[in-house]
């Protein structure tokens, strides 16, 4: 179906008057030939962000931290409040996605929305996005490996989880996800459809089991219970840290943006994919959070357990049922990692297409057989494995590297939204837009990102030691330092932001699909 474009925007993209543009013509007007297969329907686009957000994976991974940083009160009401804030971020991003539906997504729109220094804005956004996504793939694989070992320990009591085994299992998971992404985009779309139903069905099974099977549930007032076991004397500070559980979960919804060049009616379906994924995750996640909170039998025992949600399942449902539900959780984490790697690959493909990465001509090539950026897939796999490897010697070192995941992603989210605000009425929206609400929504979105980023970089446990220190500021500073040195030594002379390959008629002749 064709989309409408305004006269001023048509001129900015090389046109001369209002014209009707279909998906490929929109891409051509932005200066790119079509190289990827456009097989993602609206549901497929929604599925990739919904799968990366992955409320089962996020809640089961962060629940224990929340029990000690605020307890049920912060877990439940913090979930509601942060979900609303993230929806503001998603809506602001969706408006930009409708205007610039490309695989480059955040870095491309940053380069287009900046009035000056387009190359620099695009450069920093792209590298924050890249590092955040690689860290996300590594962290999700590591979490899945941790829960795989928890299952194995329940199934075979003689099995002993070790850091070395966790790293090996993580590596195997990431390689298998790379193989799945190597084949056609149709396979990825099918797997993401399955993942949505896996998540929703798994949610129903877990919540129903926690409601029906336990002999004991907490009273209604338990949802207001507050606990601060962070070691800090300030309850307010402890509670603020508890908000990070929800923020950890709601990352990666830019996946719908990155899949724009493979989505039908991308100017509408990509922004809808972003906002629907956040909204549906918020509602379904609240149900799961409430079910877990009210099923806690012994608070202190659960809060001190290695995997608190698993302990809740064992206490309330028994070991046998807990093992079955744990398989659902592991499956959700595997789907999450697969979708995250897909999004990461498309960002690499687009960033390389504009010459922003070493060996760019390799990473933006597309397999003539599968119509997927196979080399970019394996670059993403290699980078993720490189981040996991330090976990062989030190879990603290691994945490330091992947801690930049959430901060890097959300700062990359903030840049195009901020630039869209600075552009004011000069911003030319796509078919999906917020109208007069665009500015206030954007202001709330940027404000929340800045606040949550500060929270992510503060100490999260006391006393602060080498093992408990929050290395997110160090990791972020290292990434920005490398990007800055690189920029001023060589990149600024050769990278000037998103590249146009010619006029629409010229790039149309370059289409490979």
Short mmCIF file of C-alpha atoms in Angstrom, two decimals:
data_model
loop_
_atom_site.label_atom_id
_atom_site.label_comp_id
_atom_site.label_asym_id
_atom_site.label_seq_id
_atom_site.Cartn_x
_atom_site.Cartn_y
_atom_site.Cartn_z
CA UNK A 1 0.00 0.00 0.00
CA UNK A 2 1.28 3.40 -0.84
CA UNK A 3 2.08 6.19 1.62
CA UNK A 4 1.74 9.97 1.18
CA UNK A 5 4.65 12.36 1.48
CA UNK A 6 4.50 16.16 1.78
CA UNK A 7 5.94 18.56 -0.76
CA UNK A 8 8.63 19.93 1.55
CA UNK A 9 9.75 16.49 2.55
CA UNK A 10 9.75 15.32 -1.02
CA UNK A 11 12.12 18.17 -1.89
CA UNK A 12 14.36 17.31 1.05
CA UNK A 13 14.64 13.80 -0.25
CA UNK A 14 15.22 14.69 -3.84
CA UNK A 15 11.66 15.07 -5.10
CA UNK A 16 9.97 18.17 -6.47
CA UNK A 17 6.30 17.87 -5.57
CA UNK A 18 3.86 15.84 -3.50
CA UNK A 19 3.89 12.29 -4.78
CA UNK A 20 2.59 8.89 -3.76
CA UNK A 21 5.35 6.64 -2.50
CA UNK A 22 5.27 2.90 -1.86
CA UNK A 23 7.74 1.25 0.52
CA UNK A 24 10.54 0.93 -2.00
CA UNK A 25 10.00 4.43 -3.38
CA UNK A 26 10.24 5.78 0.18
CA UNK A 27 13.57 4.01 0.56
CA UNK A 28 14.75 5.30 -2.82
CA UNK A 29 13.76 8.84 -1.83
CA UNK A 30 16.08 8.52 1.17
CA UNK A 31 18.91 7.56 -1.16
CA UNK A 32 19.11 3.78 -0.70
CA UNK A 33 18.55 0.87 -3.10
CA UNK A 34 16.58 -2.09 -1.89
CA UNK A 35 18.81 -5.00 -0.85
CA UNK A 36 16.72 -6.82 1.76
CA UNK A 37 13.59 -8.90 1.24
CA UNK A 38 10.42 -7.14 2.43
CA UNK A 39 8.50 -9.99 4.04
CA UNK A 40 7.69 -8.70 7.53
CA UNK A 41 3.99 -8.03 7.96
CA UNK A 42 2.60 -5.82 10.75
CA UNK A 43 2.48 -8.71 13.21
CA UNK A 44 6.05 -9.75 12.39
CA UNK A 45 7.33 -6.24 13.02
CA UNK A 46 5.49 -6.07 16.35
CA UNK A 47 6.77 -9.54 17.22
CA UNK A 48 10.44 -8.62 17.08
CA UNK A 49 10.13 -5.78 19.62
CA UNK A 50 7.71 -7.75 21.81
CA UNK A 51 10.17 -10.65 21.82
CA UNK A 52 13.20 -8.48 22.65
CA UNK A 53 11.36 -6.72 25.48
CA UNK A 54 10.33 -10.23 26.62
CA UNK A 55 8.57 -9.75 29.94
CA UNK A 56 9.21 -13.34 31.07
CA UNK A 57 12.95 -13.04 30.52
CA UNK A 58 13.17 -9.54 31.99
CA UNK A 59 11.08 -10.16 35.10
CA UNK A 60 12.65 -13.51 35.95
CA UNK A 61 16.14 -12.03 35.52
CA UNK A 62 15.58 -8.87 37.59
CA UNK A 63 12.96 -9.96 40.14
CA UNK A 64 15.50 -10.80 42.85
CA UNK A 65 17.15 -7.40 42.60
CA UNK A 66 13.75 -5.74 42.99
CA UNK A 67 12.89 -7.78 46.09
CA UNK A 68 15.91 -6.27 47.82
CA UNK A 69 15.57 -2.78 46.31
CA UNK A 70 12.08 -1.73 47.33
CA UNK A 71 10.27 -5.05 47.52
CA UNK A 72 6.73 -5.73 46.24
CA UNK A 73 5.69 -2.08 46.44
CA UNK A 74 8.38 -0.94 44.03
CA UNK A 75 8.15 -4.06 41.85
CA UNK A 76 4.42 -3.56 41.20
CA UNK A 77 3.89 0.21 41.31
CA UNK A 78 7.32 0.84 39.84
CA UNK A 79 6.37 -1.43 36.95
CA UNK A 80 3.25 0.64 36.29
CA UNK A 81 5.02 4.00 36.49
CA UNK A 82 8.08 3.05 34.46
CA UNK A 83 5.93 1.35 31.82
CA UNK A 84 4.10 4.62 31.27
CA UNK A 85 7.40 6.51 30.97
CA UNK A 86 8.75 3.96 28.49
CA UNK A 87 5.55 4.30 26.45
CA UNK A 88 6.36 8.02 26.11
CA UNK A 89 9.83 7.05 24.84
CA UNK A 90 8.35 4.52 22.43
CA UNK A 91 5.76 6.94 21.07
CA UNK A 92 8.42 9.61 20.46
CA UNK A 93 10.65 7.06 18.74
CA UNK A 94 7.72 5.74 16.70
CA UNK A 95 7.07 9.20 15.27
CA UNK A 96 10.68 9.36 14.10
CA UNK A 97 10.47 5.79 12.74
CA UNK A 98 7.50 6.74 10.57
CA UNK A 99 9.49 9.63 9.11
CA UNK A 100 12.67 7.61 8.44
CA UNK A 101 11.82 3.89 7.98
CA UNK A 102 15.33 2.52 7.44
CA UNK A 103 17.48 -0.22 8.96
CA UNK A 104 19.80 2.57 10.15
CA UNK A 105 16.98 3.66 12.45
CA UNK A 106 18.41 5.74 15.30
CA UNK A 107 21.74 6.79 13.80
CA UNK A 108 20.17 7.52 10.39
CA UNK A 109 17.42 9.70 11.87
CA UNK A 110 19.96 11.47 14.12
CA UNK A 111 21.98 12.41 11.06
CA UNK A 112 18.90 13.66 9.21
CA UNK A 113 17.39 15.58 12.13
CA UNK A 114 20.55 17.41 13.20
CA UNK A 115 20.87 20.99 11.94
CA UNK A 116 24.67 20.99 12.29
CA UNK A 117 27.41 18.42 12.81
CA UNK A 118 25.25 15.72 11.24
CA UNK A 119 28.14 13.30 10.99
CA UNK A 120 29.04 13.59 14.68
CA UNK A 121 25.46 13.15 15.89
CA UNK A 122 25.04 10.13 13.65
CA UNK A 123 28.43 8.66 14.63
CA UNK A 124 27.89 8.72 18.39
CA UNK A 125 24.29 7.51 18.14
CA UNK A 126 25.32 4.62 15.92
CA UNK A 127 28.12 3.44 18.20
CA UNK A 128 26.00 3.72 21.35
CA UNK A 129 23.31 1.70 19.60
CA UNK A 130 25.83 -0.88 18.35
CA UNK A 131 27.50 -1.42 21.73
CA UNK A 132 24.15 -1.50 23.52
CA UNK A 133 22.77 -4.14 21.19
CA UNK A 134 25.89 -6.33 21.31
CA UNK A 135 25.79 -6.10 25.10
CA UNK A 136 22.11 -7.03 25.03
CA UNK A 137 22.75 -10.17 22.97
CA UNK A 138 25.57 -11.20 25.32
CA UNK A 139 23.59 -10.48 28.50
CA UNK A 140 20.47 -12.31 27.27
CA UNK A 141 22.52 -15.35 26.28
CA UNK A 142 24.24 -15.32 29.67
CA UNK A 143 20.90 -15.11 31.49
CA UNK A 144 19.56 -18.03 29.45
CA UNK A 145 22.67 -20.07 30.26
CA UNK A 146 22.22 -19.31 33.96
CA UNK A 147 18.63 -20.57 33.92
CA UNK A 148 19.63 -23.60 31.82
CA UNK A 149 22.03 -24.53 34.58
CA UNK A 150 19.36 -23.91 37.23
CA UNK A 151 17.14 -26.39 35.37
CA UNK A 152 19.97 -28.92 35.09
CA UNK A 153 20.66 -28.64 38.82
CA UNK A 154 16.99 -29.41 39.54
CA UNK A 155 16.89 -32.28 37.06
CA UNK A 156 20.24 -33.76 38.09
CA UNK A 157 21.10 -32.84 41.70
CA UNK A 158 24.71 -33.89 41.18
CA UNK A 159 25.18 -31.20 38.52
CA UNK A 160 27.13 -28.19 39.74
CA UNK A 161 26.77 -24.87 37.86
CA UNK A 162 30.10 -23.11 37.32
CA UNK A 163 31.15 -19.84 35.63
CA UNK A 164 33.10 -21.78 32.99
CA UNK A 165 30.06 -23.86 32.08
CA UNK A 166 27.93 -20.73 31.95
CA UNK A 167 30.31 -19.14 29.45
CA UNK A 168 30.42 -22.30 27.30
CA UNK A 169 26.61 -22.63 27.25
CA UNK A 170 26.27 -18.92 26.46
CA UNK A 171 28.65 -19.30 23.53
CA UNK A 172 26.70 -22.26 22.19
CA UNK A 173 23.41 -20.36 22.47
CA UNK A 174 24.73 -17.32 20.61
CA UNK A 175 26.23 -19.44 17.81
CA UNK A 176 22.93 -21.30 17.34
CA UNK A 177 21.09 -17.98 17.20
CA UNK A 178 23.59 -16.85 14.57
CA UNK A 179 22.83 -19.94 12.49
CA UNK A 180 19.10 -19.21 12.67
CA UNK A 181 19.74 -15.64 11.48
CA UNK A 182 21.92 -16.87 8.64
CA UNK A 183 18.99 -18.29 6.76
CA UNK A 184 16.11 -16.41 5.13
CA UNK A 185 14.31 -13.52 6.74
CA UNK A 186 11.18 -15.61 6.34
CA UNK A 187 12.58 -18.09 8.89
CA UNK A 188 13.31 -15.26 11.32
CA UNK A 189 9.77 -13.94 10.85
CA UNK A 190 8.30 -17.40 11.53
CA UNK A 191 10.42 -17.83 14.67
CA UNK A 192 9.34 -14.41 15.93
CA UNK A 193 5.68 -15.27 15.36
CA UNK A 194 6.20 -18.44 17.35
CA UNK A 195 7.96 -16.45 20.06
CA UNK A 196 4.94 -14.19 20.58
CA UNK A 197 2.63 -17.14 21.14
CA UNK A 198 5.27 -18.84 23.29
CA UNK A 199 5.44 -15.73 25.48
CA UNK A 200 1.69 -15.25 25.72
CA UNK A 201 0.93 -18.95 26.25
CA UNK A 202 3.79 -19.24 28.73
CA UNK A 203 2.50 -16.21 30.59
CA UNK A 204 -0.99 -17.74 30.88
CA UNK A 205 0.43 -21.07 32.08
CA UNK A 206 2.76 -19.52 34.68
CA UNK A 207 0.21 -17.02 36.02
CA UNK A 208 -2.58 -19.62 36.16
CA UNK A 209 -0.34 -22.11 37.96
CA UNK A 210 0.68 -19.47 40.53
CA UNK A 211 -2.95 -18.53 41.13
CA UNK A 212 -4.42 -22.03 41.35
CA UNK A 213 -1.77 -24.38 42.76
CA UNK A 214 -0.13 -22.74 45.82
CA UNK A 215 -1.86 -23.45 49.15
CA UNK A 216 -0.91 -20.02 50.44
CA UNK A 217 -1.01 -16.52 48.93
CA UNK A 218 -0.08 -13.23 50.48
CA UNK A 219 -2.82 -10.83 51.61
CA UNK A 220 -3.94 -8.01 49.33
CA UNK A 221 -1.99 -5.43 51.35
CA UNK A 222 1.28 -7.28 50.69
CA UNK A 223 1.62 -5.35 47.43
CA UNK A 224 2.48 -2.26 49.48
CA UNK A 225 5.26 -4.01 51.42
CA UNK A 226 8.56 -2.15 51.22
CA UNK A 227 12.01 -3.63 51.76
CA UNK A 228 15.45 -2.10 51.47
CA UNK A 229 18.20 -4.70 51.58
CA UNK A 230 20.60 -2.79 49.35
CA UNK A 231 22.84 -1.83 52.27
CA UNK A 232 22.07 1.87 51.83
CA UNK A 233 20.30 3.60 54.72
CA UNK A 234 18.09 5.72 52.48
CA UNK A 235 14.87 3.92 51.65
CA UNK A 236 14.15 6.42 48.89
CA UNK A 237 17.46 5.61 47.23
CA UNK A 238 16.83 1.87 47.54
CA UNK A 239 13.37 2.25 46.06
CA UNK A 240 14.67 4.31 43.15
CA UNK A 241 17.14 1.54 42.37
CA UNK A 242 14.21 -0.90 42.28
CA UNK A 243 12.80 0.98 39.30
CA UNK A 244 15.67 -0.44 37.26
CA UNK A 245 13.96 -3.85 37.15
CA UNK A 246 11.33 -2.48 34.79
CA UNK A 247 13.86 -0.41 32.87
CA UNK A 248 16.03 -3.49 32.33
CA UNK A 249 13.04 -5.28 30.84
CA UNK A 250 11.90 -2.51 28.49
CA UNK A 251 14.87 -2.38 26.14
CA UNK A 252 15.27 -3.32 22.50
CA UNK A 253 11.99 -1.99 21.14
CA UNK A 254 14.01 -0.18 18.48
CA UNK A 255 14.05 -3.63 16.83
CA UNK A 256 10.86 -2.70 14.94
CA UNK A 257 12.65 0.41 13.66
CA UNK A 258 15.67 -1.59 12.47
CA UNK A 259 13.44 -4.02 10.56
CA UNK A 260 11.79 -1.21 8.58
CA UNK A 261 13.43 -2.12 5.26
CA UNK A 262 12.03 -5.64 5.59
CA UNK A 263 8.53 -4.55 6.67
CA UNK A 264 5.50 -3.99 4.46
CA UNK A 265 3.95 -0.51 4.91
CA UNK A 266 6.89 0.35 7.14
CA UNK A 267 5.90 4.00 7.68
CA UNK A 268 2.86 2.77 9.60
CA UNK A 269 3.67 -0.78 10.74
CA UNK A 270 7.08 0.01 12.25
CA UNK A 271 5.79 2.74 14.62
CA UNK A 272 2.78 0.62 15.49
CA UNK A 273 5.10 -2.29 16.21
CA UNK A 274 7.07 -0.16 18.69
CA UNK A 275 4.10 1.23 20.62
CA UNK A 276 2.05 -1.98 20.65
CA UNK A 277 5.02 -4.03 21.84
CA UNK A 278 5.51 -1.68 24.81
CA UNK A 279 1.80 -1.47 25.67
CA UNK A 280 1.15 -5.22 25.49
CA UNK A 281 4.35 -5.94 27.43
CA UNK A 282 3.29 -3.48 30.14
CA UNK A 283 -0.08 -5.17 30.67
CA UNK A 284 1.12 -8.78 30.46
CA UNK A 285 4.18 -8.01 32.60
CA UNK A 286 2.02 -6.53 35.36
CA UNK A 287 0.02 -9.77 35.53
CA UNK A 288 3.18 -11.85 35.84
CA UNK A 289 4.66 -9.51 38.45
CA UNK A 290 1.51 -9.68 40.60
CA UNK A 291 1.36 -13.47 40.32
CA UNK A 292 4.97 -13.83 41.49
CA UNK A 293 4.65 -11.27 44.30
CA UNK A 294 1.50 -12.81 45.81
CA UNK A 295 2.99 -16.32 45.61
CA UNK A 296 5.96 -15.51 47.85
CA UNK A 297 5.82 -17.81 50.86
CA UNK A 298 8.94 -16.94 52.88
CA UNK A 299 10.10 -13.44 51.91
CA UNK A 300 13.57 -13.58 53.44
CA UNK A 301 14.27 -17.01 51.99
CA UNK A 302 13.14 -15.99 48.52
CA UNK A 303 14.99 -12.65 48.60
CA UNK A 304 18.27 -14.37 49.52
CA UNK A 305 17.94 -17.20 46.99
CA UNK A 306 20.27 -17.44 43.98
CA UNK A 307 17.24 -17.34 41.64
CA UNK A 308 14.25 -15.92 43.60
CA UNK A 309 11.56 -16.59 40.93
CA UNK A 310 12.67 -20.24 40.73
CA UNK A 311 12.43 -20.48 44.52
CA UNK A 312 8.88 -19.10 44.35
CA UNK A 313 7.95 -21.77 41.80
CA UNK A 314 9.48 -24.55 43.90
CA UNK A 315 7.84 -23.37 47.14
CA UNK A 316 4.40 -22.96 45.64
CA UNK A 317 4.23 -25.58 42.91
CA UNK A 318 6.76 -28.26 43.74
CA UNK A 319 9.97 -29.22 41.98
CA UNK A 320 8.28 -31.12 39.12
CA UNK A 321 6.02 -28.27 38.04
CA UNK A 322 8.80 -25.75 38.64
CA UNK A 323 11.01 -27.59 36.15
CA UNK A 324 8.30 -27.51 33.47
CA UNK A 325 7.71 -23.79 33.94
CA UNK A 326 11.45 -23.18 33.95
CA UNK A 327 11.58 -24.61 30.43
CA UNK A 328 9.07 -21.95 29.38
CA UNK A 329 11.30 -19.26 30.87
CA UNK A 330 14.39 -20.64 29.13
CA UNK A 331 12.53 -20.77 25.80
CA UNK A 332 11.48 -17.13 26.22
CA UNK A 333 15.09 -16.11 26.86
CA UNK A 334 16.30 -17.97 23.78
CA UNK A 335 13.71 -16.25 21.60
CA UNK A 336 14.69 -12.91 23.15
CA UNK A 337 18.34 -13.41 22.24
CA UNK A 338 17.45 -14.47 18.70
CA UNK A 339 15.38 -11.34 18.08
CA UNK A 340 18.03 -9.12 19.67
CA UNK A 341 20.69 -10.57 17.37
CA UNK A 342 18.44 -9.95 14.35
CA UNK A 343 18.03 -6.29 15.29
CA UNK A 344 21.77 -5.98 16.00
CA UNK A 345 22.57 -7.40 12.57
CA UNK A 346 20.38 -4.88 10.75
CA UNK A 347 22.01 -2.00 12.60
CA UNK A 348 25.44 -3.28 11.56
CA UNK A 349 24.24 -3.69 7.97
CA UNK A 350 22.97 -0.10 7.79
CA UNK A 351 25.89 1.47 9.69
CA UNK A 352 28.32 -0.28 7.33
CA UNK A 353 26.30 0.77 4.29
CA UNK A 354 27.20 4.36 5.17
CA UNK A 355 30.88 3.49 5.72
CA UNK A 356 30.94 3.94 9.50
CA UNK A 357 32.58 0.63 10.44
CA UNK A 358 35.96 -0.93 9.68
CA UNK A 359 35.53 -3.29 6.75
CA UNK A 360 32.19 -1.72 5.86
CA UNK A 361 32.09 -3.25 2.38
CA UNK A 362 32.00 -6.69 4.01
CA UNK A 363 29.34 -6.08 6.63
CA UNK A 364 26.70 -4.50 4.36
CA UNK A 365 26.88 -7.22 1.72
CA UNK A 366 23.80 -9.42 1.32
CA UNK A 367 23.77 -13.12 0.51
CA UNK A 368 22.31 -13.61 -2.99
CA UNK A 369 20.77 -16.90 -1.86
CA UNK A 370 19.09 -15.93 1.42
CA UNK A 371 18.79 -12.13 0.90
CA UNK A 372 20.11 -11.62 4.45
CA UNK A 373 23.29 -9.80 5.62
CA UNK A 374 25.07 -13.01 6.59
CA UNK A 375 28.46 -11.42 7.25
CA UNK A 376 26.87 -8.84 9.55
CA UNK A 377 25.20 -11.70 11.43
CA UNK A 378 28.53 -13.31 12.21
CA UNK A 379 30.16 -10.03 13.11
CA UNK A 380 27.39 -9.54 15.69
CA UNK A 381 27.95 -13.11 16.93
CA UNK A 382 31.72 -12.59 17.21
CA UNK A 383 31.33 -9.28 19.10
CA UNK A 384 28.83 -10.83 21.52
CA UNK A 385 31.14 -13.79 22.17
CA UNK A 386 34.01 -11.36 22.81
CA UNK A 387 31.91 -9.68 25.52
CA UNK A 388 31.02 -13.01 27.11
CA UNK A 389 34.58 -14.34 27.21
CA UNK A 390 35.77 -12.28 30.25
CA UNK A 391 33.14 -14.13 32.29
CA UNK A 392 35.46 -17.14 32.09
CA UNK A 393 37.79 -15.42 34.56
CA UNK A 394 35.56 -12.94 36.35
CA UNK A 395 31.80 -12.39 36.57
CA UNK A 396 32.55 -8.81 37.65
CA UNK A 397 34.48 -8.22 34.42
CA UNK A 398 31.58 -9.57 32.38
CA UNK A 399 29.10 -7.40 34.28
CA UNK A 400 31.30 -4.35 33.67
CA UNK A 401 31.24 -4.94 29.92
CA UNK A 402 27.54 -5.65 29.43
CA UNK A 403 26.37 -3.05 31.97
CA UNK A 404 26.55 -0.45 29.23
CA UNK A 405 23.80 -2.33 27.38
CA UNK A 406 20.82 -0.47 28.80
CA UNK A 407 22.53 2.91 29.20
CA UNK A 408 23.93 2.77 25.66
CA UNK A 409 20.58 1.84 24.16
CA UNK A 410 18.53 4.46 25.98
CA UNK A 411 21.03 7.23 25.26
CA UNK A 412 20.86 6.21 21.59
CA UNK A 413 17.06 6.41 21.87
CA UNK A 414 17.29 9.91 23.35
CA UNK A 415 19.41 11.50 20.61
CA UNK A 416 16.95 11.45 17.66
CA UNK A 417 14.08 12.39 19.98
CA UNK A 418 16.07 15.36 21.31
CA UNK A 419 17.04 16.45 17.79
CA UNK A 420 13.42 16.16 16.67
CA UNK A 421 12.48 18.53 19.54
CA UNK A 422 15.20 20.99 18.54
CA UNK A 423 13.95 20.93 14.96
CA UNK A 424 10.50 22.08 16.09
CA UNK A 425 8.02 22.83 13.32
CA UNK A 426 10.65 22.06 10.69
CA UNK A 427 10.26 18.36 11.44
CA UNK A 428 8.38 16.63 8.62
CA UNK A 429 6.44 13.72 10.14
CA UNK A 430 5.49 10.50 8.42
CA UNK A 431 1.95 9.03 8.21
CA UNK A 432 2.12 7.95 11.88
CA UNK A 433 2.62 11.00 14.08
CA UNK A 434 1.64 12.56 17.40
CA UNK A 435 0.43 15.88 16.04
CA UNK A 436 0.45 18.65 18.64
CA UNK A 437 1.37 16.11 21.32
CA UNK A 438 4.73 15.41 19.67
CA UNK A 439 6.64 18.05 21.64
CA UNK A 440 5.31 17.31 25.17
CA UNK A 441 5.68 13.56 24.62
CA UNK A 442 9.24 14.07 23.43
CA UNK A 443 10.13 16.25 26.44
CA UNK A 444 8.83 13.61 28.87
CA UNK A 445 10.68 10.89 26.96
CA UNK A 446 14.07 12.65 27.03
CA UNK A 447 13.63 13.63 30.70
CA UNK A 448 12.90 10.02 31.70
CA UNK A 449 15.86 8.68 29.71
CA UNK A 450 18.22 11.10 31.45
CA UNK A 451 16.85 10.22 34.91
CA UNK A 452 16.95 6.45 34.34
CA UNK A 453 20.46 6.68 32.86
CA UNK A 454 21.67 8.37 36.04
CA UNK A 455 20.06 5.59 38.11
CA UNK A 456 21.80 2.94 36.02
CA UNK A 457 25.18 4.50 36.75
CA UNK A 458 24.79 4.90 40.53
CA UNK A 459 26.07 2.30 43.06
CA UNK A 460 23.50 -0.47 43.47
CA UNK A 461 24.74 -2.18 46.64
CA UNK A 462 26.55 -1.16 49.82
CA UNK A 463 29.30 -1.49 50.90
CA UNK A 464 30.82 -0.64 47.54
CA UNK A 465 33.59 -3.13 46.75
CA UNK A 466 35.40 -4.34 43.66
CA UNK A 467 32.70 -6.97 43.17
CA UNK A 468 29.67 -4.78 43.98
CA UNK A 469 30.85 -1.62 42.18
CA UNK A 470 28.61 -0.47 39.32
CA UNK A 471 30.89 -0.42 36.29
CA UNK A 472 28.32 1.10 33.93
CA UNK A 473 29.91 4.61 34.06
CA UNK A 474 33.35 3.12 33.39
CA UNK A 475 32.09 1.04 30.46
CA UNK A 476 30.15 3.98 29.02
CA UNK A 477 33.14 6.31 29.39
CA UNK A 478 35.35 3.76 27.64
CA UNK A 479 32.94 3.45 24.72
CA UNK A 480 32.62 7.23 24.35
CA UNK A 481 36.39 7.71 24.67
CA UNK A 482 37.11 5.21 21.89
CA UNK A 483 34.40 6.71 19.68
CA UNK A 484 35.75 10.24 20.32
CA UNK A 485 39.39 9.39 19.60
CA UNK A 486 38.35 7.51 16.48
CA UNK A 487 36.15 10.41 15.37
CA UNK A 488 38.80 13.11 15.69
CA UNK A 489 41.66 11.03 14.26
CA UNK A 490 40.07 9.63 11.09
CA UNK A 491 36.28 9.26 11.05
CA UNK A 492 35.30 12.93 10.80
CA UNK A 493 37.14 13.23 7.48
CA UNK A 494 35.40 10.29 5.83
CA UNK A 495 32.05 9.91 7.62
CA UNK A 496 29.50 12.70 7.21
CA UNK A 497 26.35 10.91 8.28
CA UNK A 498 23.87 8.86 6.23
CA UNK A 499 24.94 8.51 2.61
CA UNK A 500 22.69 9.02 -0.42
CA UNK A 501 23.50 6.71 -3.30
CA UNK A 502 21.85 9.03 -5.80
CA UNK A 503 18.50 10.29 -7.03
CA UNK A 504 15.46 8.03 -6.52
CA UNK A 505 15.54 6.88 -10.14
CA UNK A 506 19.26 6.14 -9.89
CA UNK A 507 19.08 4.08 -6.71
CA UNK A 508 15.99 2.25 -7.99
CA UNK A 509 18.18 0.85 -10.76
CA UNK A 510 20.53 -0.54 -8.07
CA UNK A 511 17.86 -2.67 -6.39
CA UNK A 512 19.03 -6.21 -5.77
CA UNK A 513 15.66 -7.69 -4.75
#
